[in-house]
């Protein structure tokens, strides 16, 4: 998990610093989502979460402006009890006398942005969730096929990168080759990306490294993709390739998130790239509620019923 500091937020979102000491700018943020104070203004409540970045917009500042000096001081003093790593004021609002006072007193960075509250919260939450997400590195290739993220795995030398190269030639996009960084954004969502060093590079045996953007243009690469399918390439083994219809989806797990799993056995002449395209399209149809296997079984049952009746 990557660590994010208050200083990272200042640099990323070009925040104005109103109150800050150097040591507090290096504080590591512990919670990946912000909070807009609501109940926090009323009184200190021990069941409310601690250590979240607090974001105050026009509504919150307008509320404080309409309080008496004594009430305003009390409401602001309540916020700092939740130990936010920083407080950010949006909409370029001024008149921050009590916020400045208590942030300085409790050594909490007070920051400001001209961006509107809702837009800013969406941006900063997305940034923190993605950058603070648990992550692992997996040996394989990540590619986006028809808008569907696929993790392509298999032993070294089986042709993962060559298959990715064929898919790029068919208009699909490389995300990462050799080392795929997988981030867990939610209990149901995995994001595949590169590690920075292998960005845009594809390694092909006998050819060497290719920069797919320089060679095929921007359309050949994308920075990240949600992983929807886990496809493993394996060597061909006689009498082990099953052709029966599999009604139940198989899964693999990464950081407790299940991903549909497919195994493709390799044999000279097999159109592996075409099979991956078919798997991606089939997954998409399943998300729309259609299953070719189920429809086929229904037809078989219907034919069987007619034969019995006749």
PDB file of N, CA and C in Angstrom, residues 45-135:
ATOM      1  N   UNK A  45     -18.583  12.875  19.332  1.00  0.00           N
ATOM      2  CA  UNK A  45     -19.256  11.574  19.478  1.00  0.00           C
ATOM      3  C   UNK A  45     -18.246  10.484  19.167  1.00  0.00           C
ATOM      4  N   UNK A  46     -18.004   9.610  20.113  1.00  0.00           N
ATOM      5  CA  UNK A  46     -16.903   8.650  19.980  1.00  0.00           C
ATOM      6  C   UNK A  46     -17.146   7.563  18.945  1.00  0.00           C
ATOM      7  N   UNK A  47     -18.381   7.481  18.391  1.00  0.00           N
ATOM      8  CA  UNK A  47     -18.645   6.461  17.380  1.00  0.00           C
ATOM      9  C   UNK A  47     -18.342   6.962  15.967  1.00  0.00           C
ATOM     10  N   UNK A  48     -18.069   8.243  15.824  1.00  0.00           N
ATOM     11  CA  UNK A  48     -17.733   8.775  14.505  1.00  0.00           C
ATOM     12  C   UNK A  48     -16.264   8.492  14.191  1.00  0.00           C
ATOM     13  N   UNK A  49     -15.945   8.240  12.924  1.00  0.00           N
ATOM     14  CA  UNK A  49     -14.570   7.848  12.564  1.00  0.00           C
ATOM     15  C   UNK A  49     -13.570   8.974  12.786  1.00  0.00           C
ATOM     16  N   UNK A  50     -12.359   8.571  13.141  1.00  0.00           N
ATOM     17  CA  UNK A  50     -11.278   9.513  13.401  1.00  0.00           C
ATOM     18  C   UNK A  50     -10.316   9.548  12.201  1.00  0.00           C
ATOM     19  N   UNK A  51      -9.511  10.573  12.176  1.00  0.00           N
ATOM     20  CA  UNK A  51      -8.360  10.697  11.270  1.00  0.00           C
ATOM     21  C   UNK A  51      -8.713  10.759   9.781  1.00  0.00           C
ATOM     22  N   UNK A  52      -9.925  11.204   9.469  1.00  0.00           N
ATOM     23  CA  UNK A  52     -10.274  11.448   8.071  1.00  0.00           C
ATOM     24  C   UNK A  52      -9.916  12.891   7.705  1.00  0.00           C
ATOM     25  N   UNK A  53      -9.541  13.099   6.445  1.00  0.00           N
ATOM     26  CA  UNK A  53      -9.409  14.461   5.933  1.00  0.00           C
ATOM     27  C   UNK A  53     -10.793  15.092   5.927  1.00  0.00           C
ATOM     28  N   UNK A  54     -10.933  16.279   6.521  1.00  0.00           N
ATOM     29  CA  UNK A  54     -12.225  16.961   6.556  1.00  0.00           C
ATOM     30  C   UNK A  54     -12.271  18.032   5.475  1.00  0.00           C
ATOM     31  N   UNK A  55     -13.378  18.062   4.735  1.00  0.00           N
ATOM     32  CA  UNK A  55     -13.554  19.034   3.657  1.00  0.00           C
ATOM     33  C   UNK A  55     -14.778  19.885   3.958  1.00  0.00           C
ATOM     34  N   UNK A  56     -14.588  21.202   4.029  1.00  0.00           N
ATOM     35  CA  UNK A  56     -15.681  22.130   4.304  1.00  0.00           C
ATOM     36  C   UNK A  56     -15.948  22.964   3.062  1.00  0.00           C
ATOM     37  N   UNK A  57     -17.228  23.021   2.681  1.00  0.00           N
ATOM     38  CA  UNK A  57     -17.610  23.796   1.514  1.00  0.00           C
ATOM     39  C   UNK A  57     -18.405  25.023   1.882  1.00  0.00           C
ATOM     40  N   UNK A  58     -19.105  25.591   0.896  1.00  0.00           N
ATOM     41  CA  UNK A  58     -19.890  26.812   1.128  1.00  0.00           C
ATOM     42  C   UNK A  58     -20.927  26.615   2.215  1.00  0.00           C
ATOM     43  N   UNK A  59     -21.613  25.461   2.219  1.00  0.00           N
ATOM     44  CA  UNK A  59     -22.671  25.227   3.203  1.00  0.00           C
ATOM     45  C   UNK A  59     -22.127  25.243   4.628  1.00  0.00           C
ATOM     46  N   UNK A  60     -20.990  24.564   4.835  1.00  0.00           N
ATOM     47  CA  UNK A  60     -20.426  24.489   6.177  1.00  0.00           C
ATOM     48  C   UNK A  60     -19.909  25.855   6.645  1.00  0.00           C
ATOM     49  N   UNK A  61     -19.224  26.580   5.762  1.00  0.00           N
ATOM     50  CA  UNK A  61     -18.705  27.898   6.142  1.00  0.00           C
ATOM     51  C   UNK A  61     -19.849  28.880   6.365  1.00  0.00           C
ATOM     52  N   UNK A  62     -20.905  28.790   5.532  1.00  0.00           N
ATOM     53  CA  UNK A  62     -22.087  29.653   5.708  1.00  0.00           C
ATOM     54  C   UNK A  62     -22.745  29.363   7.058  1.00  0.00           C
ATOM     55  N   UNK A  63     -22.797  28.091   7.441  1.00  0.00           N
ATOM     56  CA  UNK A  63     -23.361  27.704   8.743  1.00  0.00           C
ATOM     57  C   UNK A  63     -22.558  28.342   9.871  1.00  0.00           C
ATOM     58  N   UNK A  64     -21.242  28.265   9.800  1.00  0.00           N
ATOM     59  CA  UNK A  64     -20.397  28.842  10.844  1.00  0.00           C
ATOM     60  C   UNK A  64     -20.528  30.364  10.880  1.00  0.00           C
ATOM     61  N   UNK A  65     -20.676  31.004   9.706  1.00  0.00           N
ATOM     62  CA  UNK A  65     -20.787  32.461   9.642  1.00  0.00           C
ATOM     63  C   UNK A  65     -22.036  32.978  10.336  1.00  0.00           C
ATOM     64  N   UNK A  66     -23.064  32.142  10.410  1.00  0.00           N
ATOM     65  CA  UNK A  66     -24.339  32.572  10.999  1.00  0.00           C
ATOM     66  C   UNK A  66     -24.448  32.256  12.488  1.00  0.00           C
ATOM     67  N   UNK A  67     -23.380  31.771  13.079  1.00  0.00           N
ATOM     68  CA  UNK A  67     -23.367  31.497  14.512  1.00  0.00           C
ATOM     69  C   UNK A  67     -22.763  32.676  15.263  1.00  0.00           C
ATOM     70  N   UNK A  68     -23.085  32.745  16.523  1.00  0.00           N
ATOM     71  CA  UNK A  68     -22.419  33.732  17.366  1.00  0.00           C
ATOM     72  C   UNK A  68     -20.958  33.333  17.525  1.00  0.00           C
ATOM     73  N   UNK A  69     -20.128  34.272  17.941  1.00  0.00           N
ATOM     74  CA  UNK A  69     -18.708  33.969  18.110  1.00  0.00           C
ATOM     75  C   UNK A  69     -18.490  32.804  19.057  1.00  0.00           C
ATOM     76  N   UNK A  70     -19.266  32.773  20.124  1.00  0.00           N
ATOM     77  CA  UNK A  70     -19.116  31.695  21.119  1.00  0.00           C
ATOM     78  C   UNK A  70     -19.503  30.345  20.521  1.00  0.00           C
ATOM     79  N   UNK A  71     -20.635  30.317  19.780  1.00  0.00           N
ATOM     80  CA  UNK A  71     -21.084  29.060  19.164  1.00  0.00           C
ATOM     81  C   UNK A  71     -20.114  28.603  18.083  1.00  0.00           C
ATOM     82  N   UNK A  72     -19.644  29.532  17.283  1.00  0.00           N
ATOM     83  CA  UNK A  72     -18.725  29.190  16.202  1.00  0.00           C
ATOM     84  C   UNK A  72     -17.448  28.582  16.776  1.00  0.00           C
ATOM     85  N   UNK A  73     -16.945  29.180  17.836  1.00  0.00           N
ATOM     86  CA  UNK A  73     -15.731  28.663  18.467  1.00  0.00           C
ATOM     87  C   UNK A  73     -15.957  27.248  18.985  1.00  0.00           C
ATOM     88  N   UNK A  74     -17.136  27.006  19.551  1.00  0.00           N
ATOM     89  CA  UNK A  74     -17.442  25.673  20.076  1.00  0.00           C
ATOM     90  C   UNK A  74     -17.543  24.644  18.961  1.00  0.00           C
ATOM     91  N   UNK A  75     -18.214  24.991  17.846  1.00  0.00           N
ATOM     92  CA  UNK A  75     -18.398  24.054  16.733  1.00  0.00           C
ATOM     93  C   UNK A  75     -17.045  23.687  16.090  1.00  0.00           C
ATOM     94  N   UNK A  76     -16.206  24.686  15.907  1.00  0.00           N
ATOM     95  CA  UNK A  76     -14.907  24.425  15.301  1.00  0.00           C
ATOM     96  C   UNK A  76     -14.028  23.591  16.232  1.00  0.00           C
ATOM     97  N   UNK A  77     -14.117  23.857  17.524  1.00  0.00           N
ATOM     98  CA  UNK A  77     -13.319  23.080  18.478  1.00  0.00           C
ATOM     99  C   UNK A  77     -13.733  21.617  18.484  1.00  0.00           C
ATOM    100  N   UNK A  78     -15.003  21.348  18.155  1.00  0.00           N
ATOM    101  CA  UNK A  78     -15.475  19.958  18.088  1.00  0.00           C
ATOM    102  C   UNK A  78     -14.810  19.196  16.943  1.00  0.00           C
ATOM    103  N   UNK A  79     -14.610  19.875  15.792  1.00  0.00           N
ATOM    104  CA  UNK A  79     -14.053  19.208  14.610  1.00  0.00           C
ATOM    105  C   UNK A  79     -12.649  18.684  14.878  1.00  0.00           C
ATOM    106  N   UNK A  80     -11.825  19.488  15.521  1.00  0.00           N
ATOM    107  CA  UNK A  80     -10.422  19.113  15.699  1.00  0.00           C
ATOM    108  C   UNK A  80     -10.251  17.928  16.646  1.00  0.00           C
ATOM    109  N   UNK A  81     -11.291  17.611  17.410  1.00  0.00           N
ATOM    110  CA  UNK A  81     -11.212  16.453  18.316  1.00  0.00           C
ATOM    111  C   UNK A  81     -11.161  15.132  17.557  1.00  0.00           C
ATOM    112  N   UNK A  82     -11.538  15.156  16.260  1.00  0.00           N
ATOM    113  CA  UNK A  82     -11.511  13.927  15.460  1.00  0.00           C
ATOM    114  C   UNK A  82     -10.148  13.721  14.784  1.00  0.00           C
ATOM    115  N   UNK A  83      -9.187  14.571  15.141  1.00  0.00           N
ATOM    116  CA  UNK A  83      -7.802  14.445  14.711  1.00  0.00           C
ATOM    117  C   UNK A  83      -7.656  14.305  13.184  1.00  0.00           C
ATOM    118  N   UNK A  84      -8.239  15.212  12.423  1.00  0.00           N
ATOM    119  CA  UNK A  84      -8.031  15.146  10.965  1.00  0.00           C
ATOM    120  C   UNK A  84      -6.582  15.463  10.619  1.00  0.00           C
ATOM    121  N   UNK A  85      -5.996  14.752   9.646  1.00  0.00           N
ATOM    122  CA  UNK A  85      -4.621  15.070   9.247  1.00  0.00           C
ATOM    123  C   UNK A  85      -4.527  16.448   8.613  1.00  0.00           C
ATOM    124  N   UNK A  86      -5.655  16.925   8.073  1.00  0.00           N
ATOM    125  CA  UNK A  86      -5.735  18.287   7.554  1.00  0.00           C
ATOM    126  C   UNK A  86      -7.206  18.637   7.351  1.00  0.00           C
ATOM    127  N   UNK A  87      -7.474  19.946   7.239  1.00  0.00           N
ATOM    128  CA  UNK A  87      -8.820  20.436   6.930  1.00  0.00           C
ATOM    129  C   UNK A  87      -8.708  21.249   5.645  1.00  0.00           C
ATOM    130  N   UNK A  88      -9.589  20.955   4.682  1.00  0.00           N
ATOM    131  CA  UNK A  88      -9.548  21.639   3.390  1.00  0.00           C
ATOM    132  C   UNK A  88     -10.842  22.423   3.193  1.00  0.00           C
ATOM    133  N   UNK A  89     -10.714  23.698   2.870  1.00  0.00           N
ATOM    134  CA  UNK A  89     -11.869  24.549   2.590  1.00  0.00           C
ATOM    135  C   UNK A  89     -11.962  24.735   1.082  1.00  0.00           C
ATOM    136  N   UNK A  90     -13.145  24.471   0.521  1.00  0.00           N
ATOM    137  CA  UNK A  90     -13.349  24.594  -0.924  1.00  0.00           C
ATOM    138  C   UNK A  90     -14.038  25.917  -1.268  1.00  0.00           C
ATOM    139  N   UNK A  91     -14.285  26.120  -2.548  1.00  0.00           N
ATOM    140  CA  UNK A  91     -15.016  27.285  -3.062  1.00  0.00           C
ATOM    141  C   UNK A  91     -14.322  28.604  -2.751  1.00  0.00           C
ATOM    142  N   UNK A  92     -13.021  28.537  -2.410  1.00  0.00           N
ATOM    143  CA  UNK A  92     -12.228  29.738  -2.142  1.00  0.00           C
ATOM    144  C   UNK A  92     -12.841  30.615  -1.048  1.00  0.00           C
ATOM    145  N   UNK A  93     -13.447  29.988  -0.065  1.00  0.00           N
ATOM    146  CA  UNK A  93     -14.115  30.738   1.002  1.00  0.00           C
ATOM    147  C   UNK A  93     -13.114  31.374   1.953  1.00  0.00           C
ATOM    148  N   UNK A  94     -13.467  32.583   2.397  1.00  0.00           N
ATOM    149  CA  UNK A  94     -12.652  33.304   3.360  1.00  0.00           C
ATOM    150  C   UNK A  94     -13.318  33.314   4.722  1.00  0.00           C
ATOM    151  N   UNK A  95     -12.972  34.299   5.551  1.00  0.00           N
ATOM    152  CA  UNK A  95     -13.519  34.454   6.897  1.00  0.00           C
ATOM    153  C   UNK A  95     -13.348  33.165   7.712  1.00  0.00           C
ATOM    154  N   UNK A  96     -12.127  32.745   7.845  1.00  0.00           N
ATOM    155  CA  UNK A  96     -11.819  31.480   8.510  1.00  0.00           C
ATOM    156  C   UNK A  96     -11.121  31.714   9.846  1.00  0.00           C
ATOM    157  N   UNK A  97     -11.603  32.711  10.584  1.00  0.00           N
ATOM    158  CA  UNK A  97     -10.929  33.133  11.813  1.00  0.00           C
ATOM    159  C   UNK A  97     -10.802  31.998  12.816  1.00  0.00           C
ATOM    160  N   UNK A  98     -11.922  31.331  13.112  1.00  0.00           N
ATOM    161  CA  UNK A  98     -11.878  30.287  14.139  1.00  0.00           C
ATOM    162  C   UNK A  98     -11.231  29.004  13.630  1.00  0.00           C
ATOM    163  N   UNK A  99     -11.428  28.714  12.363  1.00  0.00           N
ATOM    164  CA  UNK A  99     -10.730  27.561  11.800  1.00  0.00           C
ATOM    165  C   UNK A  99      -9.217  27.772  11.869  1.00  0.00           C
ATOM    166  N   UNK A 100      -8.784  28.978  11.526  1.00  0.00           N
ATOM    167  CA  UNK A 100      -7.355  29.290  11.585  1.00  0.00           C
ATOM    168  C   UNK A 100      -6.842  29.182  13.018  1.00  0.00           C
ATOM    169  N   UNK A 101      -7.625  29.720  13.960  1.00  0.00           N
ATOM    170  CA  UNK A 101      -7.228  29.707  15.367  1.00  0.00           C
ATOM    171  C   UNK A 101      -7.030  28.296  15.891  1.00  0.00           C
ATOM    172  N   UNK A 102      -8.007  27.423  15.648  1.00  0.00           N
ATOM    173  CA  UNK A 102      -7.946  26.083  16.223  1.00  0.00           C
ATOM    174  C   UNK A 102      -6.992  25.165  15.452  1.00  0.00           C
ATOM    175  N   UNK A 103      -6.849  25.396  14.156  1.00  0.00           N
ATOM    176  CA  UNK A 103      -5.870  24.612  13.404  1.00  0.00           C
ATOM    177  C   UNK A 103      -4.454  24.950  13.867  1.00  0.00           C
ATOM    178  N   UNK A 104      -4.217  26.254  14.129  1.00  0.00           N
ATOM    179  CA  UNK A 104      -2.884  26.648  14.616  1.00  0.00           C
ATOM    180  C   UNK A 104      -2.660  26.113  16.041  1.00  0.00           C
ATOM    181  N   UNK A 105      -3.691  26.189  16.855  1.00  0.00           N
ATOM    182  CA  UNK A 105      -3.579  25.734  18.237  1.00  0.00           C
ATOM    183  C   UNK A 105      -3.311  24.238  18.324  1.00  0.00           C
ATOM    184  N   UNK A 106      -3.951  23.435  17.412  1.00  0.00           N
ATOM    185  CA  UNK A 106      -3.806  21.980  17.444  1.00  0.00           C
ATOM    186  C   UNK A 106      -2.832  21.455  16.390  1.00  0.00           C
ATOM    187  N   UNK A 107      -2.140  22.378  15.738  1.00  0.00           N
ATOM    188  CA  UNK A 107      -1.133  22.012  14.733  1.00  0.00           C
ATOM    189  C   UNK A 107      -1.718  21.132  13.624  1.00  0.00           C
ATOM    190  N   UNK A 108      -2.883  21.551  13.083  1.00  0.00           N
ATOM    191  CA  UNK A 108      -3.551  20.851  11.983  1.00  0.00           C
ATOM    192  C   UNK A 108      -3.448  21.714  10.724  1.00  0.00           C
ATOM    193  N   UNK A 109      -2.903  21.202   9.638  1.00  0.00           N
ATOM    194  CA  UNK A 109      -2.816  21.997   8.402  1.00  0.00           C
ATOM    195  C   UNK A 109      -4.203  22.428   7.919  1.00  0.00           C
ATOM    196  N   UNK A 110      -4.332  23.726   7.619  1.00  0.00           N
ATOM    197  CA  UNK A 110      -5.561  24.263   7.048  1.00  0.00           C
ATOM    198  C   UNK A 110      -5.252  24.676   5.617  1.00  0.00           C
ATOM    199  N   UNK A 111      -5.986  24.093   4.672  1.00  0.00           N
ATOM    200  CA  UNK A 111      -5.705  24.276   3.249  1.00  0.00           C
ATOM    201  C   UNK A 111      -6.941  24.808   2.536  1.00  0.00           C
ATOM    202  N   UNK A 112      -6.752  25.357   1.335  1.00  0.00           N
ATOM    203  CA  UNK A 112      -7.892  25.922   0.609  1.00  0.00           C
ATOM    204  C   UNK A 112      -7.739  25.693  -0.889  1.00  0.00           C
ATOM    205  N   UNK A 113      -8.908  25.528  -1.549  1.00  0.00           N
ATOM    206  CA  UNK A 113      -8.947  25.396  -2.996  1.00  0.00           C
ATOM    207  C   UNK A 113     -10.114  26.209  -3.547  1.00  0.00           C
ATOM    208  N   UNK A 114      -9.993  26.652  -4.784  1.00  0.00           N
ATOM    209  CA  UNK A 114     -11.082  27.396  -5.430  1.00  0.00           C
ATOM    210  C   UNK A 114     -12.117  26.459  -6.035  1.00  0.00           C
ATOM    211  N   UNK A 115     -11.826  25.166  -6.097  1.00  0.00           N
ATOM    212  CA  UNK A 115     -12.756  24.211  -6.715  1.00  0.00           C
ATOM    213  C   UNK A 115     -14.043  24.085  -5.910  1.00  0.00           C
ATOM    214  N   UNK A 116     -15.127  23.745  -6.600  1.00  0.00           N
ATOM    215  CA  UNK A 116     -16.406  23.541  -5.919  1.00  0.00           C
ATOM    216  C   UNK A 116     -16.363  22.259  -5.095  1.00  0.00           C
ATOM    217  N   UNK A 117     -17.141  22.263  -4.037  1.00  0.00           N
ATOM    218  CA  UNK A 117     -17.071  21.197  -3.034  1.00  0.00           C
ATOM    219  C   UNK A 117     -17.295  19.809  -3.598  1.00  0.00           C
ATOM    220  N   UNK A 118     -18.396  19.600  -4.319  1.00  0.00           N
ATOM    221  CA  UNK A 118     -18.746  18.254  -4.785  1.00  0.00           C
ATOM    222  C   UNK A 118     -17.706  17.729  -5.777  1.00  0.00           C
ATOM    223  N   UNK A 119     -17.278  18.589  -6.702  1.00  0.00           N
ATOM    224  CA  UNK A 119     -16.289  18.154  -7.685  1.00  0.00           C
ATOM    225  C   UNK A 119     -14.965  17.820  -7.012  1.00  0.00           C
ATOM    226  N   UNK A 120     -14.575  18.639  -6.044  1.00  0.00           N
ATOM    227  CA  UNK A 120     -13.299  18.416  -5.373  1.00  0.00           C
ATOM    228  C   UNK A 120     -13.321  17.121  -4.563  1.00  0.00           C
ATOM    229  N   UNK A 121     -14.407  16.873  -3.854  1.00  0.00           N
ATOM    230  CA  UNK A 121     -14.495  15.654  -3.041  1.00  0.00           C
ATOM    231  C   UNK A 121     -14.413  14.415  -3.922  1.00  0.00           C
ATOM    232  N   UNK A 122     -15.079  14.447  -5.083  1.00  0.00           N
ATOM    233  CA  UNK A 122     -15.010  13.297  -5.989  1.00  0.00           C
ATOM    234  C   UNK A 122     -13.579  13.054  -6.448  1.00  0.00           C
ATOM    235  N   UNK A 123     -12.876  14.127  -6.781  1.00  0.00           N
ATOM    236  CA  UNK A 123     -11.498  13.989  -7.267  1.00  0.00           C
ATOM    237  C   UNK A 123     -10.560  13.476  -6.183  1.00  0.00           C
ATOM    238  N   UNK A 124     -10.639  14.069  -4.990  1.00  0.00           N
ATOM    239  CA  UNK A 124      -9.691  13.699  -3.942  1.00  0.00           C
ATOM    240  C   UNK A 124      -9.980  12.301  -3.407  1.00  0.00           C
ATOM    241  N   UNK A 125     -11.269  11.923  -3.329  1.00  0.00           N
ATOM    242  CA  UNK A 125     -11.611  10.564  -2.882  1.00  0.00           C
ATOM    243  C   UNK A 125     -11.104   9.529  -3.881  1.00  0.00           C
ATOM    244  N   UNK A 126     -11.307   9.794  -5.174  1.00  0.00           N
ATOM    245  CA  UNK A 126     -10.831   8.857  -6.206  1.00  0.00           C
ATOM    246  C   UNK A 126      -9.313   8.720  -6.141  1.00  0.00           C
ATOM    247  N   UNK A 127      -8.637   9.848  -5.943  1.00  0.00           N
ATOM    248  CA  UNK A 127      -7.168   9.833  -5.856  1.00  0.00           C
ATOM    249  C   UNK A 127      -6.691   9.011  -4.662  1.00  0.00           C
ATOM    250  N   UNK A 128      -7.300   9.226  -3.499  1.00  0.00           N
ATOM    251  CA  UNK A 128      -6.849   8.529  -2.291  1.00  0.00           C
ATOM    252  C   UNK A 128      -7.211   7.048  -2.330  1.00  0.00           C
ATOM    253  N   UNK A 129      -8.406   6.723  -2.808  1.00  0.00           N
ATOM    254  CA  UNK A 129      -8.815   5.314  -2.872  1.00  0.00           C
ATOM    255  C   UNK A 129      -7.870   4.532  -3.775  1.00  0.00           C
ATOM    256  N   UNK A 130      -7.544   5.112  -4.938  1.00  0.00           N
ATOM    257  CA  UNK A 130      -6.693   4.394  -5.888  1.00  0.00           C
ATOM    258  C   UNK A 130      -5.257   4.284  -5.392  1.00  0.00           C
ATOM    259  N   UNK A 131      -4.736   5.364  -4.839  1.00  0.00           N
ATOM    260  CA  UNK A 131      -3.334   5.369  -4.445  1.00  0.00           C
ATOM    261  C   UNK A 131      -3.070   4.720  -3.093  1.00  0.00           C
ATOM    262  N   UNK A 132      -4.107   4.570  -2.276  1.00  0.00           N
ATOM    263  CA  UNK A 132      -3.932   3.926  -0.975  1.00  0.00           C
ATOM    264  C   UNK A 132      -4.458   2.491  -0.970  1.00  0.00           C
ATOM    265  N   UNK A 133      -4.878   2.011  -2.125  1.00  0.00           N
ATOM    266  CA  UNK A 133      -5.456   0.665  -2.208  1.00  0.00           C
ATOM    267  C   UNK A 133      -4.384  -0.402  -1.969  1.00  0.00           C
ATOM    268  N   UNK A 134      -4.748  -1.505  -1.301  1.00  0.00           N
ATOM    269  CA  UNK A 134      -3.814  -2.633  -1.181  1.00  0.00           C
ATOM    270  C   UNK A 134      -3.463  -3.134  -2.577  1.00  0.00           C
ATOM    271  N   UNK A 135      -2.216  -3.547  -2.755  1.00  0.00           N
ATOM    272  CA  UNK A 135      -1.812  -3.986  -4.086  1.00  0.00           C
ATOM    273  C   UNK A 135      -0.838  -5.150  -4.011  1.00  0.00           C
TER     274      UNK A 135
END
